[in-house]
Structure formats: structure tokens, C-alpha cells
Amino acid sequence: MQEEPGGREEAAQVEDLEQLVPVGGVYHISALQLPPQAQDVGDWTMVELLDVGLEVFPYSPGQAEDGTQEAVQITLELPDNVIYFKVPVVARWDPAGQWWRTDGISKITYEAEEKSITFNMGDFHTVALLQDAHLNLPYQAWELHPTGVDEGLFTVTAVFATIQIQIKAALAEVKAYEQMALLAAAFAHSKWNGEAGPEQVVFKVSEHLTAGSAKGNHCYLLMFNGEKVQQLQLTETREAFSEKLEDESEFHSTLYHMLKDSASNKAMDKVERAGFLSLLLCISSSLLPES
């Protein structure tokens, strides 16, 4: 039993996340206080500056004429890249119990064509839209057939939908390998490569002019998407991934032209004099970035 605002108790309707899963993200719904407004005083315009930013408005639900608790009506516009095959279950987060609950939510109206959902709550909460995790199971059929060299179309027919997945060779990765082989320089895998997404490659680069290991050399990070390459401010020791570029960094269409602007003359001379055998060895090196 959970005590609700107003003193009454009702059973907590807790949702099982093995059966239902959040689809479309989490919505943080709050009432915020208006910040101090500007005031004209003579020839001056004055406004109070707050260090705390926007503050939550202390909302207290009232009582309706029939004695029940008044509700807050919420309408959410749903993202275009999310499909709900049935009316989603609206659940609110209970920070005390650390679970999703459906009690306290009523009058749910789902507009599939308008991609919106409206519902009532007794207060402002963090909410999510849940859908049956096994809605499309069991799969009815699947098919895999080639559409070209190193390409194919994987089709899965489920209960409510037919899903098609186009399988290709990674264009950014292939181009990165080719250009790294052309330079035959010291490249190494970056831990941020997995955070950059499937369309981009992130790797470390440094000048390596002498024999032996390149460990300890000054390294910086490049991000390449098959069409352009840019230098990131990011380092391997940062706590979070960021695509913020190095100050005054210009993008180039190839790795060769990117490094030509930043590498020493001695390094570029070594590249120009590299034989075809070293280029072949570089493309098979274990230092190439992981996809």
C-alpha cells in the first residue's frame, strides 16, 4: 500500500519490465517558476539574476467538486521514429520505490495518426510509455537474399510488422583503412570509436619517425566519416565522448591532406618515400581501429 497526496492509500500498480519496456524515451514533466521579469526604472531596465537557474514550482493539487483530487492534463507529441502497435501503457516513476507505476494516471487518449497521447495525472511526474516487449513474437518468417557484392537484404515478418534490414560494407571504415594504408603512419584504436556511431570512425594518430614502439608519442584524435576528417578536442582520458572540434581546426576530405597540414616535413617526406610493401603491411596491422 502507498500513501497518496491527500492522505488516502491505494495499491501501487507496479509494472513488470520483463513484460513491458519503455519505448520512445522518458519524459520529465515539471511545473517551473517564471524567472524574474525585467522592470523599467526610469531610463534603466533592471532584472534580478539567479544563480540557481529555473526552479520547480511547488504545485499542490486541489479538490474537485465531487471530492476527488483535481488532475493535471498532459499531452505529449510522440517522436516520428517510434512505432506503437497498440495503445501504450502510461507509467510514472516512483523515486521512493524505484519502480514504474500506473496508478494515479487516467483518461488516456491515444491518437495514432496525430502521433500524440493525452492523459491525466494527480501531480507532475516523470513518465514513460510502455509497450509489450513480446508484442511481435513469435516471428512468422525470415528471408535473406543478396542485392549486390557484399550487400544483402534481411527481411523479418512479425505479428504486426515486416522489418527490412539492409546489410552493407562499412563505407567509412573501408575508406579509413585505405587512407591509413596510404599514409603508413602510426595509428591506434581509440576507446571512443564505439561512441561515435556506425557512420564515423575515431582513432589516434601520432608521428612515428624512428624504429621501435610509438608508445609515449604525442597523440591526438581524428574523426572520419568517409567524406571528411576533423581533429577533436577529445582525449583518451576524458570521462565522456564529445564531437567538439579542436580550436581553429579545418576539415579535409582525406586523411592525407589533413595530416599534410599538421605533420612535419620530415614525416611527410617519409610518407612520400614509402614503398608499396609497407603500405600493404599497414592495412593488415593490428593497430587499425575497431568498428
mmCIF file of C-alpha atoms in Angstrom:
data_model
loop_
_atom_site.group_PDB
_atom_site.id
_atom_site.type_symbol
_atom_site.label_atom_id
_atom_site.label_comp_id
_atom_site.label_asym_id
_atom_site.label_seq_id
_atom_site.Cartn_x
_atom_site.Cartn_y
_atom_site.Cartn_z
ATOM 1 C CA MET A 1 0.000 0.000 0.000
ATOM 2 C CA GLN A 2 1.223 3.522 -0.824
ATOM 3 C CA GLU A 3 0.001 6.759 0.782
ATOM 4 C CA GLU A 4 -1.103 9.195 -1.917
ATOM 5 C CA PRO A 5 -1.295 13.029 -1.627
ATOM 6 C CA GLY A 6 -4.439 13.862 0.322
ATOM 7 C CA GLY A 7 -3.971 11.130 2.903
ATOM 8 C CA ARG A 8 -5.697 8.224 1.166
ATOM 9 C CA GLU A 9 -3.964 4.944 0.376
ATOM 10 C CA GLU A 10 -4.183 2.789 -2.716
ATOM 11 C CA ALA A 11 -2.367 -0.272 -4.017
ATOM 12 C CA ALA A 12 0.729 0.521 -6.050
ATOM 13 C CA GLN A 13 0.256 -0.801 -9.567
ATOM 14 C CA VAL A 14 3.863 -1.674 -10.351
ATOM 15 C CA GLU A 15 4.773 -2.656 -13.925
ATOM 16 C CA ASP A 16 6.993 -5.640 -14.721
ATOM 17 C CA LEU A 17 9.844 -4.503 -17.001
ATOM 18 C CA GLU A 18 10.362 -8.086 -18.175
ATOM 19 C CA GLN A 19 6.922 -7.877 -19.774
ATOM 20 C CA LEU A 20 6.718 -4.174 -20.670
ATOM 21 C CA VAL A 21 9.570 -1.953 -21.883
ATOM 22 C CA PRO A 22 9.809 1.867 -22.261
ATOM 23 C CA VAL A 23 9.578 2.923 -25.916
ATOM 24 C CA GLY A 24 10.393 6.438 -27.103
ATOM 25 C CA GLY A 25 12.398 7.661 -24.126
ATOM 26 C CA VAL A 26 11.475 9.192 -20.775
ATOM 27 C CA TYR A 27 9.529 12.430 -20.300
ATOM 28 C CA HIS A 28 10.423 14.661 -17.347
ATOM 29 C CA ILE A 29 7.318 16.746 -16.630
ATOM 30 C CA SER A 30 7.545 19.597 -14.118
ATOM 31 C CA ALA A 31 5.933 22.958 -13.411
ATOM 32 C CA LEU A 32 8.603 25.673 -13.404
ATOM 33 C CA GLN A 33 8.541 29.095 -11.801
ATOM 34 C CA LEU A 34 8.835 32.072 -14.103
ATOM 35 C CA PRO A 35 12.247 33.747 -13.757
ATOM 36 C CA PRO A 36 12.350 37.373 -12.533
ATOM 37 C CA GLN A 37 10.963 39.694 -15.168
ATOM 38 C CA ALA A 38 12.688 42.847 -16.380
ATOM 39 C CA GLN A 39 11.421 46.120 -14.954
ATOM 40 C CA ASP A 40 11.822 49.623 -16.357
ATOM 41 C CA VAL A 41 13.100 52.061 -13.728
ATOM 42 C CA GLY A 42 13.484 55.499 -15.269
ATOM 43 C CA ASP A 43 15.946 55.150 -18.136
ATOM 44 C CA TRP A 44 17.160 51.806 -16.815
ATOM 45 C CA THR A 45 15.936 48.249 -17.397
ATOM 46 C CA MET A 46 16.645 46.060 -14.362
ATOM 47 C CA VAL A 47 16.328 42.301 -13.898
ATOM 48 C CA GLU A 48 17.309 40.049 -10.990
ATOM 49 C CA LEU A 49 19.872 37.390 -11.908
ATOM 50 C CA LEU A 50 19.577 33.974 -10.241
ATOM 51 C CA ASP A 51 22.448 31.521 -9.813
ATOM 52 C CA VAL A 52 20.147 28.512 -9.405
ATOM 53 C CA GLY A 53 18.586 28.593 -12.881
ATOM 54 C CA LEU A 54 14.960 27.594 -13.375
ATOM 55 C CA GLU A 55 13.254 26.450 -10.171
ATOM 56 C CA VAL A 56 10.447 23.916 -9.769
ATOM 57 C CA PHE A 57 7.076 25.450 -8.919
ATOM 58 C CA PRO A 58 5.651 23.938 -5.693
ATOM 59 C CA TYR A 59 2.404 22.527 -7.117
ATOM 60 C CA SER A 60 -0.279 21.391 -4.709
ATOM 61 C CA PRO A 61 -3.273 19.582 -6.299
ATOM 62 C CA GLY A 62 -6.668 20.819 -5.176
ATOM 63 C CA GLN A 63 -10.011 19.085 -4.761
ATOM 64 C CA ALA A 64 -12.681 18.842 -7.453
ATOM 65 C CA GLU A 65 -16.364 19.472 -6.759
ATOM 66 C CA ASP A 66 -17.050 15.748 -6.338
ATOM 67 C CA GLY A 67 -14.351 15.488 -3.644
ATOM 68 C CA THR A 68 -11.778 13.764 -5.841
ATOM 69 C CA GLN A 69 -8.318 15.120 -6.480
ATOM 70 C CA GLU A 70 -8.026 17.520 -9.397
ATOM 71 C CA ALA A 71 -5.891 16.241 -12.234
ATOM 72 C CA VAL A 72 -3.225 17.743 -14.448
ATOM 73 C CA GLN A 73 -3.885 17.072 -18.131
ATOM 74 C CA ILE A 74 -0.775 16.267 -20.162
ATOM 75 C CA THR A 75 -0.470 15.983 -23.960
ATOM 76 C CA LEU A 76 2.735 14.548 -25.441
ATOM 77 C CA GLU A 77 3.802 14.756 -29.072
ATOM 78 C CA LEU A 78 5.388 11.412 -29.923
ATOM 79 C CA PRO A 79 8.605 11.093 -31.978
ATOM 80 C CA ASP A 80 8.269 10.139 -35.646
ATOM 81 C CA ASN A 81 10.861 7.353 -35.395
ATOM 82 C CA VAL A 82 8.867 5.370 -32.805
ATOM 83 C CA ILE A 83 6.021 2.982 -33.634
ATOM 84 C CA TYR A 84 3.399 1.918 -31.089
ATOM 85 C CA PHE A 85 1.438 -1.095 -32.340
ATOM 86 C CA LYS A 86 -1.128 -0.751 -29.549
ATOM 87 C CA VAL A 87 -2.154 1.984 -27.127
ATOM 88 C CA PRO A 88 0.967 2.438 -24.963
ATOM 89 C CA VAL A 89 0.803 1.991 -21.203
ATOM 90 C CA VAL A 90 1.480 5.319 -19.467
ATOM 91 C CA ALA A 91 3.558 4.828 -16.318
ATOM 92 C CA ARG A 92 5.012 7.269 -13.798
ATOM 93 C CA TRP A 93 8.317 6.860 -11.994
ATOM 94 C CA ASP A 94 8.180 6.365 -8.232
ATOM 95 C CA PRO A 95 11.575 7.519 -6.856
ATOM 96 C CA ALA A 96 10.808 6.086 -3.409
ATOM 97 C CA GLY A 97 10.066 2.564 -4.600
ATOM 98 C CA GLN A 98 12.350 2.778 -7.658
ATOM 99 C CA TRP A 99 9.711 1.386 -9.982
ATOM 100 C CA TRP A 100 7.213 2.374 -12.685
ATOM 101 C CA ARG A 101 3.590 2.740 -11.542
ATOM 102 C CA THR A 102 0.335 3.164 -13.459
ATOM 103 C CA ASP A 103 -1.948 4.171 -10.584
ATOM 104 C CA GLY A 104 -2.779 7.883 -10.464
ATOM 105 C CA ILE A 105 -2.990 8.077 -14.283
ATOM 106 C CA SER A 106 -6.387 8.180 -16.010
ATOM 107 C CA LYS A 107 -8.328 9.244 -19.126
ATOM 108 C CA ILE A 108 -5.698 8.090 -21.609
ATOM 109 C CA THR A 109 -6.415 9.099 -25.224
ATOM 110 C CA TYR A 110 -4.020 7.876 -27.910
ATOM 111 C CA GLU A 111 -4.133 9.482 -31.373
ATOM 112 C CA ALA A 112 -2.156 7.199 -33.689
ATOM 113 C CA GLU A 113 -2.380 9.361 -36.824
ATOM 114 C CA GLU A 114 -1.601 12.615 -34.998
ATOM 115 C CA LYS A 115 1.127 10.783 -33.017
ATOM 116 C CA SER A 116 0.063 12.209 -29.668
ATOM 117 C CA ILE A 117 -1.204 10.911 -26.342
ATOM 118 C CA THR A 118 -3.214 12.751 -23.670
ATOM 119 C CA PHE A 119 -3.734 11.650 -20.064
ATOM 120 C CA ASN A 120 -4.480 12.986 -16.579
ATOM 121 C CA MET A 121 -2.218 12.818 -13.507
ATOM 122 C CA GLY A 122 -2.713 13.957 -9.937
ATOM 123 C CA ASP A 123 0.688 15.689 -9.919
ATOM 124 C CA PHE A 124 3.736 16.278 -12.089
ATOM 125 C CA HIS A 125 5.864 13.144 -12.576
ATOM 126 C CA THR A 126 8.493 11.599 -14.801
ATOM 127 C CA VAL A 127 6.613 9.341 -17.197
ATOM 128 C CA ALA A 128 7.347 6.719 -19.847
ATOM 129 C CA LEU A 129 5.255 4.968 -22.461
ATOM 130 C CA LEU A 130 5.478 1.196 -22.110
ATOM 131 C CA GLN A 131 4.815 -1.465 -24.722
ATOM 132 C CA ASP A 132 4.671 -5.243 -24.560
ATOM 133 C CA ALA A 133 8.216 -6.479 -25.177
ATOM 134 C CA HIS A 134 6.890 -9.655 -26.829
ATOM 135 C CA LEU A 135 4.231 -7.957 -28.945
ATOM 136 C CA ASN A 136 5.688 -9.126 -32.266
ATOM 137 C CA LEU A 137 6.608 -12.629 -31.127
ATOM 138 C CA PRO A 138 6.721 -15.285 -32.382
ATOM 139 C CA TYR A 139 8.249 -14.251 -35.710
ATOM 140 C CA GLN A 140 6.345 -15.636 -38.676
ATOM 141 C CA ALA A 141 9.181 -15.931 -41.190
ATOM 142 C CA TRP A 142 12.571 -14.545 -42.247
ATOM 143 C CA GLU A 143 14.442 -14.228 -45.526
ATOM 144 C CA LEU A 144 17.979 -13.241 -46.511
ATOM 145 C CA HIS A 145 18.911 -12.627 -50.133
ATOM 146 C CA PRO A 146 21.835 -10.802 -51.816
ATOM 147 C CA THR A 147 21.344 -7.425 -53.500
ATOM 148 C CA GLY A 148 24.918 -6.870 -54.715
ATOM 149 C CA VAL A 149 28.556 -7.518 -53.913
ATOM 150 C CA ASP A 150 28.915 -7.726 -50.114
ATOM 151 C CA GLU A 151 25.316 -6.497 -49.745
ATOM 152 C CA GLY A 152 22.083 -8.174 -48.785
ATOM 153 C CA LEU A 153 18.507 -7.606 -47.574
ATOM 154 C CA PHE A 154 17.355 -9.312 -44.373
ATOM 155 C CA THR A 155 13.557 -9.447 -44.024
ATOM 156 C CA VAL A 156 11.737 -10.490 -40.838
ATOM 157 C CA THR A 157 7.966 -10.955 -40.849
ATOM 158 C CA ALA A 158 6.500 -10.490 -37.365
ATOM 159 C CA VAL A 159 2.961 -10.406 -35.979
ATOM 160 C CA PHE A 160 2.287 -6.701 -36.588
ATOM 161 C CA ALA A 161 5.126 -5.624 -38.877
ATOM 162 C CA THR A 162 7.540 -6.612 -41.600
ATOM 163 C CA ILE A 163 11.073 -5.399 -40.900
ATOM 164 C CA GLN A 164 13.714 -4.996 -43.605
ATOM 165 C CA ILE A 165 17.402 -4.551 -42.714
ATOM 166 C CA GLN A 166 19.813 -3.578 -45.476
ATOM 167 C CA ILE A 167 23.282 -5.047 -44.912
ATOM 168 C CA LYS A 168 26.326 -3.258 -46.491
ATOM 169 C CA ALA A 169 30.014 -2.950 -46.148
ATOM 170 C CA ALA A 170 31.015 -0.055 -43.794
ATOM 171 C CA LEU A 171 31.916 2.782 -46.188
ATOM 172 C CA ALA A 172 33.635 4.990 -43.587
ATOM 173 C CA GLU A 173 35.672 2.078 -42.245
ATOM 174 C CA VAL A 174 36.809 0.899 -45.692
ATOM 175 C CA LYS A 175 37.857 4.401 -46.747
ATOM 176 C CA ALA A 176 39.651 4.907 -43.435
ATOM 177 C CA TYR A 177 41.658 1.706 -43.946
ATOM 178 C CA GLU A 178 42.607 2.698 -47.490
ATOM 179 C CA GLN A 179 43.794 6.160 -46.468
ATOM 180 C CA MET A 180 45.635 4.897 -43.392
ATOM 181 C CA ALA A 181 47.483 2.450 -45.635
ATOM 182 C CA LEU A 182 48.389 5.314 -47.974
ATOM 183 C CA LEU A 183 49.979 7.245 -45.118
ATOM 184 C CA ALA A 184 51.644 4.255 -43.419
ATOM 185 C CA ALA A 185 51.891 6.330 -40.228
ATOM 186 C CA ALA A 186 51.334 5.443 -36.567
ATOM 187 C CA PHE A 187 47.607 4.906 -35.994
ATOM 188 C CA ALA A 188 45.991 3.319 -32.958
ATOM 189 C CA HIS A 189 42.496 2.409 -31.814
ATOM 190 C CA SER A 190 40.618 4.948 -29.658
ATOM 191 C CA LYS A 191 38.287 3.905 -26.856
ATOM 192 C CA TRP A 192 35.791 6.487 -28.203
ATOM 193 C CA ASN A 193 35.340 4.721 -31.533
ATOM 194 C CA GLY A 194 32.298 2.833 -30.276
ATOM 195 C CA GLU A 195 30.701 6.050 -29.001
ATOM 196 C CA ALA A 196 30.909 7.837 -32.370
ATOM 197 C CA GLY A 197 28.187 5.731 -34.011
ATOM 198 C CA PRO A 198 28.245 3.428 -37.055
ATOM 199 C CA GLU A 199 28.787 6.237 -39.585
ATOM 200 C CA GLN A 200 32.039 7.589 -38.117
ATOM 201 C CA VAL A 201 35.471 6.287 -37.136
ATOM 202 C CA VAL A 202 37.559 7.767 -34.320
ATOM 203 C CA PHE A 203 41.239 6.858 -33.955
ATOM 204 C CA LYS A 204 44.506 8.130 -32.539
ATOM 205 C CA VAL A 205 47.360 9.407 -34.689
ATOM 206 C CA SER A 206 50.919 10.495 -33.951
ATOM 207 C CA GLU A 207 54.196 10.987 -35.788
ATOM 208 C CA HIS A 208 56.430 7.919 -35.683
ATOM 209 C CA LEU A 209 59.773 8.673 -37.319
ATOM 210 C CA THR A 210 62.083 6.234 -35.554
ATOM 211 C CA ALA A 211 62.199 2.488 -35.133
ATOM 212 C CA GLY A 212 60.538 0.920 -32.106
ATOM 213 C CA SER A 213 57.257 1.444 -30.334
ATOM 214 C CA ALA A 214 55.198 4.595 -30.833
ATOM 215 C CA LYS A 215 54.027 4.395 -27.208
ATOM 216 C CA GLY A 216 54.624 7.653 -25.395
ATOM 217 C CA ASN A 217 54.457 9.808 -28.526
ATOM 218 C CA HIS A 218 52.088 12.769 -28.516
ATOM 219 C CA CYS A 219 48.745 11.598 -29.909
ATOM 220 C CA TYR A 220 45.606 13.383 -30.967
ATOM 221 C CA LEU A 221 42.208 12.124 -32.106
ATOM 222 C CA LEU A 222 40.701 12.328 -35.574
ATOM 223 C CA MET A 223 37.096 11.650 -36.579
ATOM 224 C CA PHE A 224 36.440 10.398 -40.127
ATOM 225 C CA ASN A 225 33.093 9.647 -41.814
ATOM 226 C CA GLY A 226 34.280 8.675 -45.283
ATOM 227 C CA GLU A 227 33.757 12.183 -46.669
ATOM 228 C CA LYS A 228 35.671 14.440 -44.285
ATOM 229 C CA VAL A 229 38.117 14.213 -41.391
ATOM 230 C CA GLN A 230 38.406 16.588 -38.426
ATOM 231 C CA GLN A 231 40.519 16.849 -35.288
ATOM 232 C CA LEU A 232 38.683 16.558 -31.960
ATOM 233 C CA GLN A 233 39.352 18.342 -28.678
ATOM 234 C CA LEU A 234 38.634 14.983 -27.062
ATOM 235 C CA THR A 235 41.386 12.978 -25.353
ATOM 236 C CA GLU A 236 41.527 9.364 -24.210
ATOM 237 C CA THR A 237 41.399 10.461 -20.559
ATOM 238 C CA ARG A 238 38.117 12.376 -20.802
ATOM 239 C CA GLU A 239 35.105 10.969 -18.958
ATOM 240 C CA ALA A 240 32.547 11.473 -21.750
ATOM 241 C CA PHE A 241 32.528 11.468 -25.550
ATOM 242 C CA SER A 242 32.265 14.821 -27.349
ATOM 243 C CA GLU A 243 32.349 15.787 -31.029
ATOM 244 C CA LYS A 244 33.636 19.282 -30.224
ATOM 245 C CA LEU A 245 36.399 20.176 -32.644
ATOM 246 C CA GLU A 246 39.857 21.454 -31.828
ATOM 247 C CA ASP A 247 40.064 25.255 -31.968
ATOM 248 C CA GLU A 248 40.844 26.571 -35.473
ATOM 249 C CA SER A 249 40.697 23.019 -36.813
ATOM 250 C CA GLU A 250 39.779 22.786 -40.501
ATOM 251 C CA PHE A 251 38.188 19.734 -42.048
ATOM 252 C CA HIS A 252 39.698 17.941 -45.043
ATOM 253 C CA SER A 253 38.300 15.395 -47.453
ATOM 254 C CA THR A 254 41.122 12.873 -46.853
ATOM 255 C CA LEU A 255 43.478 11.831 -44.084
ATOM 256 C CA TYR A 256 46.427 12.617 -46.327
ATOM 257 C CA HIS A 257 45.511 16.293 -46.690
ATOM 258 C CA MET A 258 44.591 16.552 -43.024
ATOM 259 C CA LEU A 259 47.978 15.295 -41.834
ATOM 260 C CA LYS A 260 49.838 17.226 -44.521
ATOM 261 C CA ASP A 261 48.751 20.443 -42.792
ATOM 262 C CA SER A 262 49.843 19.328 -39.322
ATOM 263 C CA ALA A 263 52.709 16.855 -39.800
ATOM 264 C CA SER A 264 56.365 17.820 -40.012
ATOM 265 C CA ASN A 265 58.196 17.982 -43.338
ATOM 266 C CA LYS A 266 60.307 15.014 -42.246
ATOM 267 C CA ALA A 267 57.209 12.920 -41.624
ATOM 268 C CA MET A 268 55.610 13.775 -44.962
ATOM 269 C CA ASP A 269 58.903 13.087 -46.744
ATOM 270 C CA LYS A 270 58.880 9.629 -45.159
ATOM 271 C CA VAL A 271 55.356 9.084 -46.451
ATOM 272 C CA GLU A 272 56.322 10.111 -49.978
ATOM 273 C CA ARG A 273 59.253 7.678 -49.966
ATOM 274 C CA ALA A 274 57.287 4.728 -48.510
ATOM 275 C CA GLY A 275 57.369 1.586 -50.658
ATOM 276 C CA PHE A 276 54.345 -0.455 -51.708
ATOM 277 C CA LEU A 277 55.265 -3.283 -49.298
ATOM 278 C CA SER A 278 54.995 -1.063 -46.217
ATOM 279 C CA LEU A 279 51.598 0.153 -47.440
ATOM 280 C CA LEU A 280 50.351 -3.439 -47.698
ATOM 281 C CA LEU A 281 51.675 -4.230 -44.231
ATOM 282 C CA CYS A 282 49.965 -1.175 -42.751
ATOM 283 C CA ILE A 283 46.479 -2.130 -43.945
ATOM 284 C CA SER A 284 46.748 -5.509 -42.178
ATOM 285 C CA SER A 285 48.209 -4.026 -38.981
ATOM 286 C CA SER A 286 46.581 -4.849 -35.660
ATOM 287 C CA LEU A 287 46.626 -1.145 -34.825
ATOM 288 C CA LEU A 288 43.726 -0.431 -37.189
ATOM 289 C CA PRO A 289 40.616 0.940 -35.413
ATOM 290 C CA GLU A 290 37.874 -1.438 -34.414
ATOM 291 C CA SER A 291 34.413 -0.896 -35.867
#
